[in-house]
Amino acid sequence: MQQRRTPGGQRPVRRPTGRPGGARARAAVRDSGVRAEPRAGAARARGAEGVRSANRPAAARRTAASGTIKRLTAPHPRRFTGRATVLFAVLIALALAYTYPVRVYLDQQVDIERMQASQAAQRQEISRLSAEAAKWRDPEYIKIKARERFYMVPPGEVPVIVLNDPEGAARDAAAGRPKAPPKTPDPWYDTLWSSVRAADDDQPGQ
C-alpha cells in the first residue's frame, strides 16, 4: 500500500482497498435485483393469465348458454310506445284536418249533380215549348184549336157537338116526364074507422 505525502505535514491519503470492480459489481447487483423483480412480476402475471385462459372456456360456455336462453325468451313488446303515440296523434290530426274539406267537396258534388238534373229538365221543357210554338205558327192548327176550344167554324159550316154524358142524359129524360099529383092524406074519421075495423078483425071468436 503506497502513501502519498502531502505538503504541510498532513497525513497521507489512503487509497481504498478491495477489488477494483467492487462498486460496479454492487451496482450491477442492485440493477439486477431491480430488474429481476419486474421479471418475476411478469412471470406471475403470465401464470395468472394462463389460469384465466384455462378458466375462460367454461365461462364462455356459460355465457353462450345464458345467451341462448335469452334468445329463446323474447321480451314482451310494449303495446303503446312513445313513437306509436306520436304517430297516432299525427294521424288523428290529419283526419281532423281533412274532414271539413272532404265534406265540402262532397256537398259541392251533390249540388253540381242537382244543378245538372235541373238544367236537363229545363232543356226538355224548352224543347217542348219550342215544338208547341212551331205548331201555333201553322194556320190549320190554329183553326183546329179554335174549333175545339171556342166552337168557332168558318162561315157556311154547321158545327156538330157530340155530348158523351150518360148521367146527364138520364137526368134530362127524368126531368121531361110529367110529375104525378101529390097524394092527399085521408080524413081523421076514416083513419079512426079503419083502426076499429082492424081491431074487430083481430078478434074472430067474439
JSON list of C-alpha atoms in Angstrom, two decimals:
[
{"chain": "A", "resi": 1, "resn": "MET", "atom": "CA", "xyz": [0.00, 0.00, 0.00]},
{"chain": "A", "resi": 2, "resn": "GLN", "atom": "CA", "xyz": [1.51, 3.32, -1.02]},
{"chain": "A", "resi": 3, "resn": "GLN", "atom": "CA", "xyz": [1.14, 6.55, 0.87]},
{"chain": "A", "resi": 4, "resn": "ARG", "atom": "CA", "xyz": [1.28, 9.93, -0.66]},
{"chain": "A", "resi": 5, "resn": "ARG", "atom": "CA", "xyz": [2.96, 12.68, 1.06]},
{"chain": "A", "resi": 6, "resn": "THR", "atom": "CA", "xyz": [1.17, 15.92, 1.17]},
{"chain": "A", "resi": 7, "resn": "PRO", "atom": "CA", "xyz": [2.72, 19.24, 1.72]},
{"chain": "A", "resi": 8, "resn": "GLY", "atom": "CA", "xyz": [2.08, 20.98, 5.01]},
{"chain": "A", "resi": 9, "resn": "GLY", "atom": "CA", "xyz": [2.51, 17.95, 7.23]},
{"chain": "A", "resi": 10, "resn": "GLN", "atom": "CA", "xyz": [-0.86, 16.47, 6.50]},
{"chain": "A", "resi": 11, "resn": "ARG", "atom": "CA", "xyz": [-1.50, 12.82, 6.72]},
{"chain": "A", "resi": 12, "resn": "PRO", "atom": "CA", "xyz": [-1.25, 10.81, 3.61]},
{"chain": "A", "resi": 13, "resn": "VAL", "atom": "CA", "xyz": [-4.47, 9.93, 1.87]},
{"chain": "A", "resi": 14, "resn": "ARG", "atom": "CA", "xyz": [-5.20, 6.28, 1.82]},
{"chain": "A", "resi": 15, "resn": "ARG", "atom": "CA", "xyz": [-6.45, 4.75, -1.30]},
{"chain": "A", "resi": 16, "resn": "PRO", "atom": "CA", "xyz": [-9.39, 2.35, -0.73]},
{"chain": "A", "resi": 17, "resn": "THR", "atom": "CA", "xyz": [-8.52, -1.27, -0.81]},
{"chain": "A", "resi": 18, "resn": "GLY", "atom": "CA", "xyz": [-10.51, -4.06, -2.35]},
{"chain": "A", "resi": 19, "resn": "ARG", "atom": "CA", "xyz": [-11.37, -5.30, -5.72]},
{"chain": "A", "resi": 20, "resn": "PRO", "atom": "CA", "xyz": [-11.23, -2.73, -8.36]},
{"chain": "A", "resi": 21, "resn": "GLY", "atom": "CA", "xyz": [-14.66, -3.65, -9.76]},
{"chain": "A", "resi": 22, "resn": "GLY", "atom": "CA", "xyz": [-16.49, -3.88, -6.40]},
{"chain": "A", "resi": 23, "resn": "ALA", "atom": "CA", "xyz": [-18.60, -0.79, -6.81]},
{"chain": "A", "resi": 24, "resn": "ARG", "atom": "CA", "xyz": [-19.54, -1.76, -10.29]},
{"chain": "A", "resi": 25, "resn": "ALA", "atom": "CA", "xyz": [-20.47, -5.24, -9.12]},
{"chain": "A", "resi": 26, "resn": "ARG", "atom": "CA", "xyz": [-22.67, -3.87, -6.36]},
{"chain": "A", "resi": 27, "resn": "ALA", "atom": "CA", "xyz": [-24.33, -1.52, -8.79]},
{"chain": "A", "resi": 28, "resn": "ALA", "atom": "CA", "xyz": [-24.87, -4.40, -11.18]},
{"chain": "A", "resi": 29, "resn": "VAL", "atom": "CA", "xyz": [-26.36, -6.48, -8.36]},
{"chain": "A", "resi": 30, "resn": "ARG", "atom": "CA", "xyz": [-28.69, -3.66, -7.46]},
{"chain": "A", "resi": 31, "resn": "ASP", "atom": "CA", "xyz": [-29.68, -3.24, -11.08]},
{"chain": "A", "resi": 32, "resn": "SER", "atom": "CA", "xyz": [-30.17, -6.96, -11.49]},
{"chain": "A", "resi": 33, "resn": "GLY", "atom": "CA", "xyz": [-32.32, -7.07, -8.35]},
{"chain": "A", "resi": 34, "resn": "VAL", "atom": "CA", "xyz": [-34.44, -4.24, -9.57]},
{"chain": "A", "resi": 35, "resn": "ARG", "atom": "CA", "xyz": [-34.75, -5.90, -12.97]},
{"chain": "A", "resi": 36, "resn": "ALA", "atom": "CA", "xyz": [-35.43, -9.31, -11.50]},
{"chain": "A", "resi": 37, "resn": "GLU", "atom": "CA", "xyz": [-38.42, -8.12, -9.58]},
{"chain": "A", "resi": 38, "resn": "PRO", "atom": "CA", "xyz": [-40.28, -6.98, -12.73]},
{"chain": "A", "resi": 39, "resn": "ARG", "atom": "CA", "xyz": [-39.36, -10.21, -14.41]},
{"chain": "A", "resi": 40, "resn": "ALA", "atom": "CA", "xyz": [-40.85, -12.17, -11.52]},
{"chain": "A", "resi": 41, "resn": "GLY", "atom": "CA", "xyz": [-43.96, -9.98, -11.64]},
{"chain": "A", "resi": 42, "resn": "ALA", "atom": "CA", "xyz": [-44.27, -10.62, -15.36]},
{"chain": "A", "resi": 43, "resn": "ALA", "atom": "CA", "xyz": [-43.94, -14.36, -14.77]},
{"chain": "A", "resi": 44, "resn": "ARG", "atom": "CA", "xyz": [-46.64, -14.26, -12.13]},
{"chain": "A", "resi": 45, "resn": "ALA", "atom": "CA", "xyz": [-48.87, -12.24, -14.48]},
{"chain": "A", "resi": 46, "resn": "ARG", "atom": "CA", "xyz": [-48.32, -14.78, -17.26]},
{"chain": "A", "resi": 47, "resn": "GLY", "atom": "CA", "xyz": [-49.23, -17.57, -14.83]},
{"chain": "A", "resi": 48, "resn": "ALA", "atom": "CA", "xyz": [-52.40, -15.78, -13.81]},
{"chain": "A", "resi": 49, "resn": "GLU", "atom": "CA", "xyz": [-53.26, -15.22, -17.47]},
{"chain": "A", "resi": 50, "resn": "GLY", "atom": "CA", "xyz": [-52.72, -18.91, -18.10]},
{"chain": "A", "resi": 51, "resn": "VAL", "atom": "CA", "xyz": [-55.11, -19.76, -15.27]},
{"chain": "A", "resi": 52, "resn": "ARG", "atom": "CA", "xyz": [-57.59, -17.26, -16.59]},
{"chain": "A", "resi": 53, "resn": "SER", "atom": "CA", "xyz": [-57.26, -18.63, -20.10]},
{"chain": "A", "resi": 54, "resn": "ALA", "atom": "CA", "xyz": [-57.79, -22.12, -18.69]},
{"chain": "A", "resi": 55, "resn": "ASN", "atom": "CA", "xyz": [-60.95, -20.94, -16.94]},
{"chain": "A", "resi": 56, "resn": "ARG", "atom": "CA", "xyz": [-62.19, -18.94, -19.91]},
{"chain": "A", "resi": 57, "resn": "PRO", "atom": "CA", "xyz": [-63.76, -21.83, -21.91]},
{"chain": "A", "resi": 58, "resn": "ALA", "atom": "CA", "xyz": [-66.11, -22.70, -19.05]},
{"chain": "A", "resi": 59, "resn": "ALA", "atom": "CA", "xyz": [-67.04, -19.05, -18.59]},
{"chain": "A", "resi": 60, "resn": "ALA", "atom": "CA", "xyz": [-67.52, -18.69, -22.33]},
{"chain": "A", "resi": 61, "resn": "ARG", "atom": "CA", "xyz": [-69.71, -21.77, -22.35]},
{"chain": "A", "resi": 62, "resn": "ARG", "atom": "CA", "xyz": [-71.79, -20.36, -19.51]},
{"chain": "A", "resi": 63, "resn": "THR", "atom": "CA", "xyz": [-72.09, -17.04, -21.30]},
{"chain": "A", "resi": 64, "resn": "ALA", "atom": "CA", "xyz": [-73.08, -18.77, -24.54]},
{"chain": "A", "resi": 65, "resn": "ALA", "atom": "CA", "xyz": [-75.63, -20.90, -22.68]},
{"chain": "A", "resi": 66, "resn": "SER", "atom": "CA", "xyz": [-77.10, -17.86, -20.97]},
{"chain": "A", "resi": 67, "resn": "GLY", "atom": "CA", "xyz": [-77.12, -16.04, -24.33]},
{"chain": "A", "resi": 68, "resn": "THR", "atom": "CA", "xyz": [-79.07, -18.83, -26.00]},
{"chain": "A", "resi": 69, "resn": "ILE", "atom": "CA", "xyz": [-81.58, -18.81, -23.14]},
{"chain": "A", "resi": 70, "resn": "LYS", "atom": "CA", "xyz": [-82.06, -15.08, -23.55]},
{"chain": "A", "resi": 71, "resn": "ARG", "atom": "CA", "xyz": [-82.62, -15.51, -27.26]},
{"chain": "A", "resi": 72, "resn": "LEU", "atom": "CA", "xyz": [-85.27, -18.16, -26.69]},
{"chain": "A", "resi": 73, "resn": "THR", "atom": "CA", "xyz": [-87.22, -16.00, -24.23]},
{"chain": "A", "resi": 74, "resn": "ALA", "atom": "CA", "xyz": [-88.15, -12.97, -26.32]},
{"chain": "A", "resi": 75, "resn": "PRO", "atom": "CA", "xyz": [-89.16, -9.85, -24.39]},
{"chain": "A", "resi": 76, "resn": "HIS", "atom": "CA", "xyz": [-92.82, -8.88, -24.48]},
{"chain": "A", "resi": 77, "resn": "PRO", "atom": "CA", "xyz": [-93.28, -5.82, -26.69]},
{"chain": "A", "resi": 78, "resn": "ARG", "atom": "CA", "xyz": [-95.00, -2.88, -25.17]},
{"chain": "A", "resi": 79, "resn": "ARG", "atom": "CA", "xyz": [-98.40, -2.11, -26.61]},
{"chain": "A", "resi": 80, "resn": "PHE", "atom": "CA", "xyz": [-98.04, 1.65, -26.80]},
{"chain": "A", "resi": 81, "resn": "THR", "atom": "CA", "xyz": [-94.67, 3.26, -27.21]},
{"chain": "A", "resi": 82, "resn": "GLY", "atom": "CA", "xyz": [-93.83, 6.91, -27.46]},
{"chain": "A", "resi": 83, "resn": "ARG", "atom": "CA", "xyz": [-93.31, 6.71, -31.20]},
{"chain": "A", "resi": 84, "resn": "ALA", "atom": "CA", "xyz": [-96.64, 4.91, -31.71]},
{"chain": "A", "resi": 85, "resn": "THR", "atom": "CA", "xyz": [-98.43, 7.52, -29.61]},
{"chain": "A", "resi": 86, "resn": "VAL", "atom": "CA", "xyz": [-96.94, 10.36, -31.64]},
{"chain": "A", "resi": 87, "resn": "LEU", "atom": "CA", "xyz": [-97.86, 8.60, -34.90]},
{"chain": "A", "resi": 88, "resn": "PHE", "atom": "CA", "xyz": [-101.43, 8.04, -33.68]},
{"chain": "A", "resi": 89, "resn": "ALA", "atom": "CA", "xyz": [-101.75, 11.71, -32.72]},
{"chain": "A", "resi": 90, "resn": "VAL", "atom": "CA", "xyz": [-100.46, 12.78, -36.14]},
{"chain": "A", "resi": 91, "resn": "LEU", "atom": "CA", "xyz": [-102.97, 10.51, -37.88]},
{"chain": "A", "resi": 92, "resn": "ILE", "atom": "CA", "xyz": [-105.84, 11.94, -35.82]},
{"chain": "A", "resi": 93, "resn": "ALA", "atom": "CA", "xyz": [-104.71, 15.48, -36.63]},
{"chain": "A", "resi": 94, "resn": "LEU", "atom": "CA", "xyz": [-104.57, 14.69, -40.35]},
{"chain": "A", "resi": 95, "resn": "ALA", "atom": "CA", "xyz": [-108.04, 13.08, -40.23]},
{"chain": "A", "resi": 96, "resn": "LEU", "atom": "CA", "xyz": [-109.49, 16.13, -38.49]},
{"chain": "A", "resi": 97, "resn": "ALA", "atom": "CA", "xyz": [-107.75, 18.44, -40.94]},
{"chain": "A", "resi": 98, "resn": "TYR", "atom": "CA", "xyz": [-109.12, 16.62, -44.00]},
{"chain": "A", "resi": 99, "resn": "THR", "atom": "CA", "xyz": [-112.65, 16.02, -42.66]},
{"chain": "A", "resi": 100, "resn": "TYR", "atom": "CA", "xyz": [-114.03, 19.50, -43.41]},
{"chain": "A", "resi": 101, "resn": "PRO", "atom": "CA", "xyz": [-112.55, 19.80, -46.95]},
{"chain": "A", "resi": 102, "resn": "VAL", "atom": "CA", "xyz": [-113.84, 16.35, -47.84]},
{"chain": "A", "resi": 103, "resn": "ARG", "atom": "CA", "xyz": [-117.32, 17.20, -46.54]},
{"chain": "A", "resi": 104, "resn": "VAL", "atom": "CA", "xyz": [-117.33, 20.46, -48.51]},
{"chain": "A", "resi": 105, "resn": "TYR", "atom": "CA", "xyz": [-116.21, 18.59, -51.63]},
{"chain": "A", "resi": 106, "resn": "LEU", "atom": "CA", "xyz": [-118.99, 16.00, -51.27]},
{"chain": "A", "resi": 107, "resn": "ASP", "atom": "CA", "xyz": [-121.61, 18.74, -50.72]},
{"chain": "A", "resi": 108, "resn": "GLN", "atom": "CA", "xyz": [-120.40, 20.52, -53.82]},
{"chain": "A", "resi": 109, "resn": "GLN", "atom": "CA", "xyz": [-120.63, 17.32, -55.83]},
{"chain": "A", "resi": 110, "resn": "VAL", "atom": "CA", "xyz": [-124.25, 16.84, -54.68]},
{"chain": "A", "resi": 111, "resn": "ASP", "atom": "CA", "xyz": [-125.08, 20.45, -55.61]},
{"chain": "A", "resi": 112, "resn": "ILE", "atom": "CA", "xyz": [-123.46, 20.01, -59.02]},
{"chain": "A", "resi": 113, "resn": "GLU", "atom": "CA", "xyz": [-125.48, 16.86, -59.71]},
{"chain": "A", "resi": 114, "resn": "ARG", "atom": "CA", "xyz": [-128.70, 18.63, -58.61]},
{"chain": "A", "resi": 115, "resn": "MET", "atom": "CA", "xyz": [-127.98, 21.59, -60.88]},
{"chain": "A", "resi": 116, "resn": "GLN", "atom": "CA", "xyz": [-127.18, 19.32, -63.80]},
{"chain": "A", "resi": 117, "resn": "ALA", "atom": "CA", "xyz": [-130.50, 17.48, -63.33]},
{"chain": "A", "resi": 118, "resn": "SER", "atom": "CA", "xyz": [-132.35, 20.83, -63.14]},
{"chain": "A", "resi": 119, "resn": "GLN", "atom": "CA", "xyz": [-130.65, 22.03, -66.33]},
{"chain": "A", "resi": 120, "resn": "ALA", "atom": "CA", "xyz": [-131.60, 18.80, -68.12]},
{"chain": "A", "resi": 121, "resn": "ALA", "atom": "CA", "xyz": [-135.27, 19.26, -67.08]},
{"chain": "A", "resi": 122, "resn": "GLN", "atom": "CA", "xyz": [-135.20, 22.88, -68.27]},
{"chain": "A", "resi": 123, "resn": "ARG", "atom": "CA", "xyz": [-133.76, 21.83, -71.62]},
{"chain": "A", "resi": 124, "resn": "GLN", "atom": "CA", "xyz": [-136.59, 19.33, -72.05]},
{"chain": "A", "resi": 125, "resn": "GLU", "atom": "CA", "xyz": [-139.16, 22.00, -71.17]},
{"chain": "A", "resi": 126, "resn": "ILE", "atom": "CA", "xyz": [-137.58, 24.41, -73.63]},
{"chain": "A", "resi": 127, "resn": "SER", "atom": "CA", "xyz": [-137.70, 21.78, -76.38]},
{"chain": "A", "resi": 128, "resn": "ARG", "atom": "CA", "xyz": [-141.38, 21.07, -75.67]},
{"chain": "A", "resi": 129, "resn": "LEU", "atom": "CA", "xyz": [-142.31, 24.77, -75.71]},
{"chain": "A", "resi": 130, "resn": "SER", "atom": "CA", "xyz": [-140.34, 25.30, -78.91]},
{"chain": "A", "resi": 131, "resn": "ALA", "atom": "CA", "xyz": [-142.27, 22.49, -80.59]},
{"chain": "A", "resi": 132, "resn": "GLU", "atom": "CA", "xyz": [-145.56, 23.94, -79.29]},
{"chain": "A", "resi": 133, "resn": "ALA", "atom": "CA", "xyz": [-144.67, 27.38, -80.63]},
{"chain": "A", "resi": 134, "resn": "ALA", "atom": "CA", "xyz": [-143.83, 25.86, -84.01]},
{"chain": "A", "resi": 135, "resn": "LYS", "atom": "CA", "xyz": [-147.32, 24.29, -84.12]},
{"chain": "A", "resi": 136, "resn": "TRP", "atom": "CA", "xyz": [-149.00, 27.63, -83.39]},
{"chain": "A", "resi": 137, "resn": "ARG", "atom": "CA", "xyz": [-147.30, 29.09, -86.44]},
{"chain": "A", "resi": 138, "resn": "ASP", "atom": "CA", "xyz": [-149.41, 26.75, -88.63]},
{"chain": "A", "resi": 139, "resn": "PRO", "atom": "CA", "xyz": [-152.82, 28.30, -89.64]},
{"chain": "A", "resi": 140, "resn": "GLU", "atom": "CA", "xyz": [-154.55, 24.92, -89.80]},
{"chain": "A", "resi": 141, "resn": "TYR", "atom": "CA", "xyz": [-153.50, 24.12, -86.25]},
{"chain": "A", "resi": 142, "resn": "ILE", "atom": "CA", "xyz": [-154.92, 27.45, -85.14]},
{"chain": "A", "resi": 143, "resn": "LYS", "atom": "CA", "xyz": [-158.28, 26.65, -86.81]},
{"chain": "A", "resi": 144, "resn": "ILE", "atom": "CA", "xyz": [-158.44, 23.25, -85.13]},
{"chain": "A", "resi": 145, "resn": "LYS", "atom": "CA", "xyz": [-157.77, 24.71, -81.70]},
{"chain": "A", "resi": 146, "resn": "ALA", "atom": "CA", "xyz": [-160.37, 27.49, -82.27]},
{"chain": "A", "resi": 147, "resn": "ARG", "atom": "CA", "xyz": [-162.99, 24.86, -83.21]},
{"chain": "A", "resi": 148, "resn": "GLU", "atom": "CA", "xyz": [-162.12, 22.68, -80.15]},
{"chain": "A", "resi": 149, "resn": "ARG", "atom": "CA", "xyz": [-161.97, 25.44, -77.57]},
{"chain": "A", "resi": 150, "resn": "PHE", "atom": "CA", "xyz": [-164.36, 28.13, -78.76]},
{"chain": "A", "resi": 151, "resn": "TYR", "atom": "CA", "xyz": [-166.62, 26.15, -81.19]},
{"chain": "A", "resi": 152, "resn": "MET", "atom": "CA", "xyz": [-165.75, 28.59, -83.95]},
{"chain": "A", "resi": 153, "resn": "VAL", "atom": "CA", "xyz": [-166.25, 27.45, -87.56]},
{"chain": "A", "resi": 154, "resn": "PRO", "atom": "CA", "xyz": [-165.83, 29.18, -90.91]},
{"chain": "A", "resi": 155, "resn": "PRO", "atom": "CA", "xyz": [-168.91, 30.78, -92.47]},
{"chain": "A", "resi": 156, "resn": "GLY", "atom": "CA", "xyz": [-171.33, 28.26, -94.07]},
{"chain": "A", "resi": 157, "resn": "GLU", "atom": "CA", "xyz": [-170.17, 25.34, -91.89]},
{"chain": "A", "resi": 158, "resn": "VAL", "atom": "CA", "xyz": [-172.53, 23.85, -89.28]},
{"chain": "A", "resi": 159, "resn": "PRO", "atom": "CA", "xyz": [-170.79, 22.56, -86.17]},
{"chain": "A", "resi": 160, "resn": "VAL", "atom": "CA", "xyz": [-171.93, 19.29, -84.64]},
{"chain": "A", "resi": 161, "resn": "ILE", "atom": "CA", "xyz": [-171.31, 18.83, -80.93]},
{"chain": "A", "resi": 162, "resn": "VAL", "atom": "CA", "xyz": [-171.37, 15.31, -79.51]},
{"chain": "A", "resi": 163, "resn": "LEU", "atom": "CA", "xyz": [-172.03, 15.06, -75.80]},
{"chain": "A", "resi": 164, "resn": "ASN", "atom": "CA", "xyz": [-170.99, 11.88, -74.04]},
{"chain": "A", "resi": 165, "resn": "ASP", "atom": "CA", "xyz": [-172.65, 12.24, -70.65]},
{"chain": "A", "resi": 166, "resn": "PRO", "atom": "CA", "xyz": [-174.80, 9.23, -69.63]},
{"chain": "A", "resi": 167, "resn": "GLU", "atom": "CA", "xyz": [-175.68, 10.65, -66.23]},
{"chain": "A", "resi": 168, "resn": "GLY", "atom": "CA", "xyz": [-176.70, 13.98, -67.69]},
{"chain": "A", "resi": 169, "resn": "ALA", "atom": "CA", "xyz": [-178.87, 12.26, -70.35]},
{"chain": "A", "resi": 170, "resn": "ALA", "atom": "CA", "xyz": [-180.74, 10.23, -67.69]},
{"chain": "A", "resi": 171, "resn": "ARG", "atom": "CA", "xyz": [-181.27, 13.34, -65.62]},
{"chain": "A", "resi": 172, "resn": "ASP", "atom": "CA", "xyz": [-182.62, 15.26, -68.62]},
{"chain": "A", "resi": 173, "resn": "ALA", "atom": "CA", "xyz": [-185.00, 12.36, -69.53]},
{"chain": "A", "resi": 174, "resn": "ALA", "atom": "CA", "xyz": [-186.42, 12.24, -66.00]},
{"chain": "A", "resi": 175, "resn": "ALA", "atom": "CA", "xyz": [-186.92, 15.97, -66.00]},
{"chain": "A", "resi": 176, "resn": "GLY", "atom": "CA", "xyz": [-189.03, 15.80, -69.23]},
{"chain": "A", "resi": 177, "resn": "ARG", "atom": "CA", "xyz": [-191.67, 13.41, -67.79]},
{"chain": "A", "resi": 178, "resn": "PRO", "atom": "CA", "xyz": [-194.93, 14.84, -66.17]},
{"chain": "A", "resi": 179, "resn": "LYS", "atom": "CA", "xyz": [-194.94, 14.65, -62.42]},
{"chain": "A", "resi": 180, "resn": "ALA", "atom": "CA", "xyz": [-197.74, 12.75, -60.55]},
{"chain": "A", "resi": 181, "resn": "PRO", "atom": "CA", "xyz": [-200.01, 14.89, -58.31]},
{"chain": "A", "resi": 182, "resn": "PRO", "atom": "CA", "xyz": [-199.22, 14.64, -54.63]},
{"chain": "A", "resi": 183, "resn": "LYS", "atom": "CA", "xyz": [-201.40, 12.24, -52.61]},
{"chain": "A", "resi": 184, "resn": "THR", "atom": "CA", "xyz": [-203.79, 13.94, -50.17]},
{"chain": "A", "resi": 185, "resn": "PRO", "atom": "CA", "xyz": [-203.95, 12.47, -46.63]},
{"chain": "A", "resi": 186, "resn": "ASP", "atom": "CA", "xyz": [-207.17, 10.66, -45.50]},
{"chain": "A", "resi": 187, "resn": "PRO", "atom": "CA", "xyz": [-209.56, 12.44, -43.09]},
{"chain": "A", "resi": 188, "resn": "TRP", "atom": "CA", "xyz": [-209.23, 11.64, -39.39]},
{"chain": "A", "resi": 189, "resn": "TYR", "atom": "CA", "xyz": [-212.53, 9.82, -39.14]},
{"chain": "A", "resi": 190, "resn": "ASP", "atom": "CA", "xyz": [-211.59, 7.49, -41.96]},
{"chain": "A", "resi": 191, "resn": "THR", "atom": "CA", "xyz": [-208.39, 6.69, -40.13]},
{"chain": "A", "resi": 192, "resn": "LEU", "atom": "CA", "xyz": [-210.34, 6.04, -36.89]},
{"chain": "A", "resi": 193, "resn": "TRP", "atom": "CA", "xyz": [-212.88, 3.78, -38.62]},
{"chain": "A", "resi": 194, "resn": "SER", "atom": "CA", "xyz": [-210.07, 1.84, -40.29]},
{"chain": "A", "resi": 195, "resn": "SER", "atom": "CA", "xyz": [-208.39, 1.21, -36.93]},
{"chain": "A", "resi": 196, "resn": "VAL", "atom": "CA", "xyz": [-211.71, -0.01, -35.41]},
{"chain": "A", "resi": 197, "resn": "ARG", "atom": "CA", "xyz": [-212.25, -2.45, -38.23]},
{"chain": "A", "resi": 198, "resn": "ALA", "atom": "CA", "xyz": [-208.73, -3.72, -37.91]},
{"chain": "A", "resi": 199, "resn": "ALA", "atom": "CA", "xyz": [-209.34, -4.38, -34.18]},
{"chain": "A", "resi": 200, "resn": "ASP", "atom": "CA", "xyz": [-212.53, -6.34, -34.96]},
{"chain": "A", "resi": 201, "resn": "ASP", "atom": "CA", "xyz": [-210.66, -8.46, -37.49]},
{"chain": "A", "resi": 202, "resn": "ASP", "atom": "CA", "xyz": [-208.07, -9.38, -34.85]},
{"chain": "A", "resi": 203, "resn": "GLN", "atom": "CA", "xyz": [-210.83, -10.89, -32.57]},
{"chain": "A", "resi": 204, "resn": "PRO", "atom": "CA", "xyz": [-212.60, -13.58, -34.66]},
{"chain": "A", "resi": 205, "resn": "GLY", "atom": "CA", "xyz": [-214.12, -15.55, -31.71]},
{"chain": "A", "resi": 206, "resn": "GLN", "atom": "CA", "xyz": [-216.24, -12.73, -30.34]}
]
